[in-house]
mmCIF file of C-alpha atoms in Angstrom:
data_model
loop_
_atom_site.group_PDB
_atom_site.id
_atom_site.type_symbol
_atom_site.label_atom_id
_atom_site.label_comp_id
_atom_site.label_asym_id
_atom_site.label_seq_id
_atom_site.Cartn_x
_atom_site.Cartn_y
_atom_site.Cartn_z
ATOM 1 C CA MET M 29 188.398 -8.617 67.731
ATOM 2 C CA VAL M 30 187.009 -8.759 71.220
ATOM 3 C CA SER M 31 186.465 -4.950 71.137
ATOM 4 C CA ALA M 32 184.585 -5.109 67.876
ATOM 5 C CA ALA M 33 182.279 -7.770 69.165
ATOM 6 C CA LEU M 34 181.439 -5.688 72.290
ATOM 7 C CA PHE M 35 180.658 -2.662 70.170
ATOM 8 C CA ASP M 36 178.324 -4.734 68.130
ATOM 9 C CA LEU M 37 176.452 -5.797 71.274
ATOM 10 C CA LEU M 38 175.885 -2.224 72.572
ATOM 11 C CA PRO M 39 172.709 -0.467 71.254
ATOM 12 C CA ASP M 40 173.229 2.525 69.068
ATOM 13 C CA PHE M 41 171.151 5.273 70.895
ATOM 14 C CA GLY M 42 172.150 7.967 68.544
ATOM 15 C CA SER M 43 171.412 6.657 65.130
ATOM 16 C CA ARG M 44 168.743 4.077 65.730
ATOM 17 C CA SER M 45 165.238 5.125 64.890
ATOM 18 C CA PRO M 46 162.652 5.068 67.631
ATOM 19 C CA HIS M 47 160.589 2.715 65.522
ATOM 20 C CA ALA M 48 163.502 0.239 65.505
ATOM 21 C CA SER M 49 163.349 -0.208 69.289
ATOM 22 C CA HIS M 50 161.551 -3.204 70.644
ATOM 23 C CA ALA M 51 157.912 -2.893 71.546
ATOM 24 C CA ALA M 52 157.206 -1.635 75.047
ATOM 25 C CA THR M 53 156.119 -4.238 77.496
ATOM 26 C CA PRO M 54 153.364 -3.693 79.977
ATOM 27 C CA ARG M 55 155.935 -3.177 82.657
ATOM 28 C CA ASP M 56 157.654 -0.507 80.628
ATOM 29 C CA ALA M 57 154.308 1.202 79.992
ATOM 30 C CA GLY M 58 153.747 1.491 83.707
ATOM 31 C CA HIS M 59 156.949 3.424 84.153
ATOM 32 C CA MET M 60 156.339 5.793 81.190
ATOM 33 C CA PRO M 61 155.205 9.394 81.989
ATOM 34 C CA ALA M 62 151.583 10.279 81.250
ATOM 35 C CA ALA M 63 150.812 12.299 78.139
ATOM 36 C CA PRO M 64 150.312 16.024 78.859
ATOM 37 C CA ALA M 65 146.665 17.294 78.919
ATOM 38 C CA ALA M 66 145.347 19.353 76.014
ATOM 39 C CA GLN M 67 146.223 23.059 76.566
ATOM 40 C CA ALA M 68 143.202 25.460 76.931
ATOM 41 C CA PRO M 69 142.840 28.040 74.142
ATOM 42 C CA GLN M 70 144.469 31.389 75.051
ATOM 43 C CA ALA M 71 141.955 34.246 75.891
ATOM 44 C CA ASP M 72 141.640 37.276 73.568
ATOM 45 C CA ILE M 73 143.272 40.024 75.682
ATOM 46 C CA GLY M 74 142.192 42.799 73.294
ATOM 47 C CA ALA M 75 138.546 41.781 73.504
ATOM 48 C CA LEU M 76 138.678 41.681 77.300
ATOM 49 C CA ILE M 77 140.230 45.159 77.447
ATOM 50 C CA ALA M 78 137.665 46.553 75.028
ATOM 51 C CA GLU M 79 134.826 45.038 77.082
ATOM 52 C CA ALA M 80 136.222 46.491 80.326
ATOM 53 C CA VAL M 81 136.618 49.924 78.739
ATOM 54 C CA ALA M 82 133.033 49.802 77.449
ATOM 55 C CA ASP M 83 131.729 48.852 80.906
ATOM 56 C CA ALA M 84 133.718 51.679 82.529
ATOM 57 C CA GLU M 85 132.439 54.198 79.980
ATOM 58 C CA ALA M 86 128.838 53.088 80.532
ATOM 59 C CA THR M 87 129.227 53.364 84.310
ATOM 60 C CA LEU M 88 130.832 56.800 84.023
ATOM 61 C CA GLU M 89 128.114 58.005 81.657
ATOM 62 C CA ALA M 90 125.416 56.834 84.069
ATOM 63 C CA ARG M 91 127.113 58.617 86.980
ATOM 64 C CA LEU M 92 127.500 61.815 84.959
ATOM 65 C CA ALA M 93 123.834 61.678 83.944
ATOM 66 C CA LEU M 94 122.764 61.269 87.577
ATOM 67 C CA ALA M 95 125.031 64.108 88.694
ATOM 68 C CA HIS M 96 123.708 66.382 85.918
ATOM 69 C CA GLN M 97 120.103 65.568 86.790
ATOM 70 C CA ALA M 98 120.799 66.209 90.469
ATOM 71 C CA ALA M 99 122.369 69.571 89.606
ATOM 72 C CA LEU M 100 119.350 70.492 87.457
ATOM 73 C CA ASP M 101 116.952 69.485 90.230
ATOM 74 C CA ALA M 102 118.906 71.528 92.775
ATOM 75 C CA GLU M 103 118.957 74.569 90.491
ATOM 76 C CA ARG M 104 115.234 74.209 89.756
ATOM 77 C CA GLN M 105 114.474 73.911 93.462
ATOM 78 C CA ALA M 106 116.599 76.971 94.200
ATOM 79 C CA SER M 107 114.764 78.910 91.485
ATOM 80 C CA ASP M 108 111.399 77.801 92.858
ATOM 81 C CA ASP M 109 112.415 78.815 96.381
ATOM 82 C CA ALA M 110 113.648 82.193 95.165
ATOM 83 C CA ALA M 111 110.453 82.767 93.174
ATOM 84 C CA ARG M 112 108.322 81.742 96.153
ATOM 85 C CA ALA M 113 110.258 84.047 98.467
ATOM 86 C CA PHE M 114 109.904 86.911 95.978
ATOM 87 C CA LEU M 115 106.173 86.351 95.604
ATOM 88 C CA GLU M 116 105.710 86.140 99.364
ATOM 89 C CA SER M 117 107.716 89.323 99.856
ATOM 90 C CA PHE M 118 105.918 91.050 96.986
ATOM 91 C CA GLY M 119 102.556 89.897 98.299
ATOM 92 C CA GLY M 120 103.380 91.205 101.764
ATOM 93 C CA ASP M 121 104.549 94.560 100.420
ATOM 94 C CA LEU M 122 101.523 94.790 98.135
ATOM 95 C CA GLY M 123 99.177 93.908 100.977
ATOM 96 C CA ALA M 124 100.749 96.539 103.207
ATOM 97 C CA ALA M 125 100.521 99.136 100.437
ATOM 98 C CA VAL M 126 96.878 98.266 99.737
ATOM 99 C CA ALA M 127 96.039 98.377 103.443
ATOM 100 C CA THR M 128 97.735 101.763 103.779
ATOM 101 C CA ARG M 129 95.932 103.060 100.702
ATOM 102 C CA ILE M 130 92.576 101.788 101.932
ATOM 103 C CA GLU M 131 93.164 103.371 105.326
ATOM 104 C CA ALA M 132 94.043 106.676 103.666
ATOM 105 C CA MET M 133 90.937 106.446 101.467
ATOM 106 C CA GLU M 134 88.755 105.681 104.476
ATOM 107 C CA GLN M 135 90.203 108.658 106.311
ATOM 108 C CA ARG M 136 89.683 110.868 103.258
ATOM 109 C CA VAL M 137 86.101 109.662 102.844
ATOM 110 C CA ALA M 138 85.471 110.317 106.529
ATOM 111 C CA GLU M 139 86.915 113.821 106.182
ATOM 112 C CA LEU M 140 84.881 114.547 103.055
ATOM 113 C CA THR M 141 81.749 113.109 104.623
ATOM 114 C CA GLY M 142 82.281 115.102 107.783
ATOM 115 C CA SER M 143 82.927 118.244 105.785
ATOM 116 C CA THR M 144 79.829 117.686 103.655
ATOM 117 C CA VAL M 145 77.673 116.972 106.675
ATOM 118 C CA ALA M 146 79.093 120.032 108.404
ATOM 119 C CA ARG M 147 78.251 122.197 105.406
ATOM 120 C CA ILE M 148 74.746 120.783 105.228
ATOM 121 C CA ILE M 149 74.172 121.187 108.945
ATOM 122 C CA GLY M 150 75.793 124.612 108.852
ATOM 123 C CA GLY M 151 73.518 125.644 106.012
ATOM 124 C CA LEU M 152 70.459 124.357 107.817
ATOM 125 C CA LEU M 153 71.441 126.050 111.053
ATOM 126 C CA SER M 154 72.303 129.262 109.214
ATOM 127 C CA ASP M 155 68.914 129.230 107.531
ATOM 128 C CA ASP M 156 67.268 128.556 110.865
ATOM 129 C CA LEU M 157 69.222 131.382 112.507
ATOM 130 C CA GLN M 158 68.303 133.682 109.667
ATOM 131 C CA GLN M 159 64.644 132.795 109.973
ATOM 132 C CA ARG M 160 64.637 133.253 113.727
ATOM 133 C CA SER M 161 66.465 136.575 113.467
ATOM 134 C CA LEU M 162 64.001 137.857 110.906
ATOM 135 C CA GLN M 163 61.093 136.705 113.056
ATOM 136 C CA ALA M 164 62.540 138.561 116.039
ATOM 137 C CA LEU M 165 62.951 141.709 113.958
ATOM 138 C CA SER M 166 59.439 141.326 112.611
ATOM 139 C CA ARG M 167 58.025 141.110 116.140
ATOM 140 C CA ALA M 168 60.031 144.140 117.271
ATOM 141 C CA ILE M 169 58.895 146.191 114.275
ATOM 142 C CA GLY M 170 55.292 145.042 114.709
ATOM 143 C CA ALA M 171 55.328 146.121 118.346
ATOM 144 C CA ALA M 172 56.827 149.526 117.443
ATOM 145 C CA VAL M 173 54.279 150.158 114.708
ATOM 146 C CA ALA M 174 51.429 149.126 116.982
ATOM 147 C CA ASP M 175 52.422 151.822 119.466
ATOM 148 C CA ASN M 176 52.816 154.525 116.841
ATOM 149 C CA GLU M 177 51.725 153.836 113.308
ATOM 150 C CA ALA M 178 53.388 157.031 112.096
ATOM 151 C CA VAL M 179 56.838 155.926 113.183
ATOM 152 C CA ARG M 180 59.422 155.404 110.472
ATOM 153 C CA ILE M 181 61.706 152.409 110.732
ATOM 154 C CA GLY M 182 65.096 152.421 109.093
ATOM 155 C CA VAL M 183 66.382 149.130 107.701
ATOM 156 C CA ARG M 184 69.877 148.674 106.331
ATOM 157 C CA GLY M 185 71.416 145.506 104.880
ATOM 158 C CA PRO M 186 71.305 143.073 101.967
ATOM 159 C CA LEU M 187 68.205 142.860 99.822
ATOM 160 C CA SER M 188 68.150 139.071 100.223
ATOM 161 C CA LEU M 189 67.319 139.505 103.913
ATOM 162 C CA PHE M 190 65.081 142.543 103.515
ATOM 163 C CA GLU M 191 62.665 140.779 101.150
ATOM 164 C CA PRO M 192 61.756 138.016 103.660
ATOM 165 C CA LEU M 193 61.391 140.638 106.410
ATOM 166 C CA LYS M 194 59.119 142.755 104.215
ATOM 167 C CA ALA M 195 56.974 139.730 103.390
ATOM 168 C CA ALA M 196 56.689 138.826 107.070
ATOM 169 C CA LEU M 197 55.535 142.340 108.021
ATOM 170 C CA GLY M 198 52.814 142.484 105.404
ATOM 171 C CA SER M 199 51.060 145.890 105.431
ATOM 172 C CA ARG M 200 53.324 147.145 108.160
ATOM 173 C CA ALA M 201 56.240 147.127 105.706
ATOM 174 C CA ALA M 202 55.023 150.535 104.547
ATOM 175 C CA ASN M 203 56.706 152.029 107.588
ATOM 176 C CA LEU M 204 60.117 150.733 106.522
ATOM 177 C CA ASP M 205 62.799 152.898 104.996
ATOM 178 C CA PHE M 206 65.191 150.400 103.404
ATOM 179 C CA VAL M 207 68.775 151.147 102.406
ATOM 180 C CA GLU M 208 70.588 148.317 100.659
ATOM 181 C CA ALA M 209 74.095 147.659 101.945
ATOM 182 C CA PRO M 210 76.586 144.802 101.598
ATOM 183 C CA GLY M 211 76.923 142.299 104.389
ATOM 184 C CA PHE M 212 75.076 139.396 105.962
ATOM 185 C CA ASP M 213 72.999 141.188 108.587
ATOM 186 C CA LEU M 214 70.064 143.565 108.734
ATOM 187 C CA THR M 215 70.241 146.583 110.996
ATOM 188 C CA VAL M 216 66.891 148.016 112.101
ATOM 189 C CA SER M 217 66.640 151.440 113.770
ATOM 190 C CA ILE M 218 63.435 152.279 115.635
ATOM 191 C CA ASP M 219 63.669 155.748 117.160
ATOM 192 C CA GLU M 220 66.918 155.455 119.075
ATOM 193 C CA THR M 221 66.803 151.662 119.432
ATOM 194 C CA VAL M 222 68.945 149.557 117.088
ATOM 195 C CA PHE M 223 68.282 145.914 116.323
ATOM 196 C CA GLU M 224 70.633 143.638 114.378
ATOM 197 C CA THR M 225 70.240 140.082 113.156
ATOM 198 C CA ARG M 226 73.890 139.083 113.966
ATOM 199 C CA ILE M 227 73.652 136.277 111.419
ATOM 200 C CA ALA M 228 77.281 136.742 110.329
ATOM 201 C CA GLU M 229 78.523 136.408 113.895
ATOM 202 C CA TRP M 230 76.488 133.280 114.512
ATOM 203 C CA SER M 231 77.598 131.763 111.194
ATOM 204 C CA ALA M 232 81.273 132.352 112.001
ATOM 205 C CA SER M 233 80.889 130.777 115.425
ATOM 206 C CA LEU M 234 79.028 127.842 113.922
ATOM 207 C CA SER M 235 81.731 127.301 111.302
ATOM 208 C CA GLU M 236 84.406 127.200 113.990
ATOM 209 C CA VAL M 237 82.434 124.608 115.944
ATOM 210 C CA LEU M 238 81.792 122.398 112.916
ATOM 211 C CA SER M 239 85.266 122.672 111.393
#
């Protein structure tokens, strides 16, 4: 009976409801553990990963765009440099070719001018030599006729030279016996004396000097 009474005095921790326990005293409340704080909501890992991937893609795209633009700028600069070098080289070659051509043209013009002037001067000198030769012949014939009007004077050469000589002699040309012959000189025979204009010889010498 004593055992049963002791059992009745011991609290039943297993079957007794928490609400059946006596109310907590202020002293008991001081020794009770504090209630745990409210747990923060768990972050969305998938959203964070997606955001990080998007940021990485944007950064990579920006870097690729900068690299592509830099490559285009470098290629454009290289093309501009190559074009500039080509134009400078082409301009130099063209300038040299033009200068050479102008120099050749100047030399050719000088040669043509010199040749033309030489021909003009040669023609003038030849005409002057012809005139002087005919005047000398005219004086020689005039002197011969004055000494002996009956003398016959033989003239041989081209008609182009005989006509001016005949005109220069006037009435004294009646004493001339003309025989036309090819050539550039007149040969005049008075008795045993022979006169010659020597125009061809002088013209050849003049051409050599002027050439």
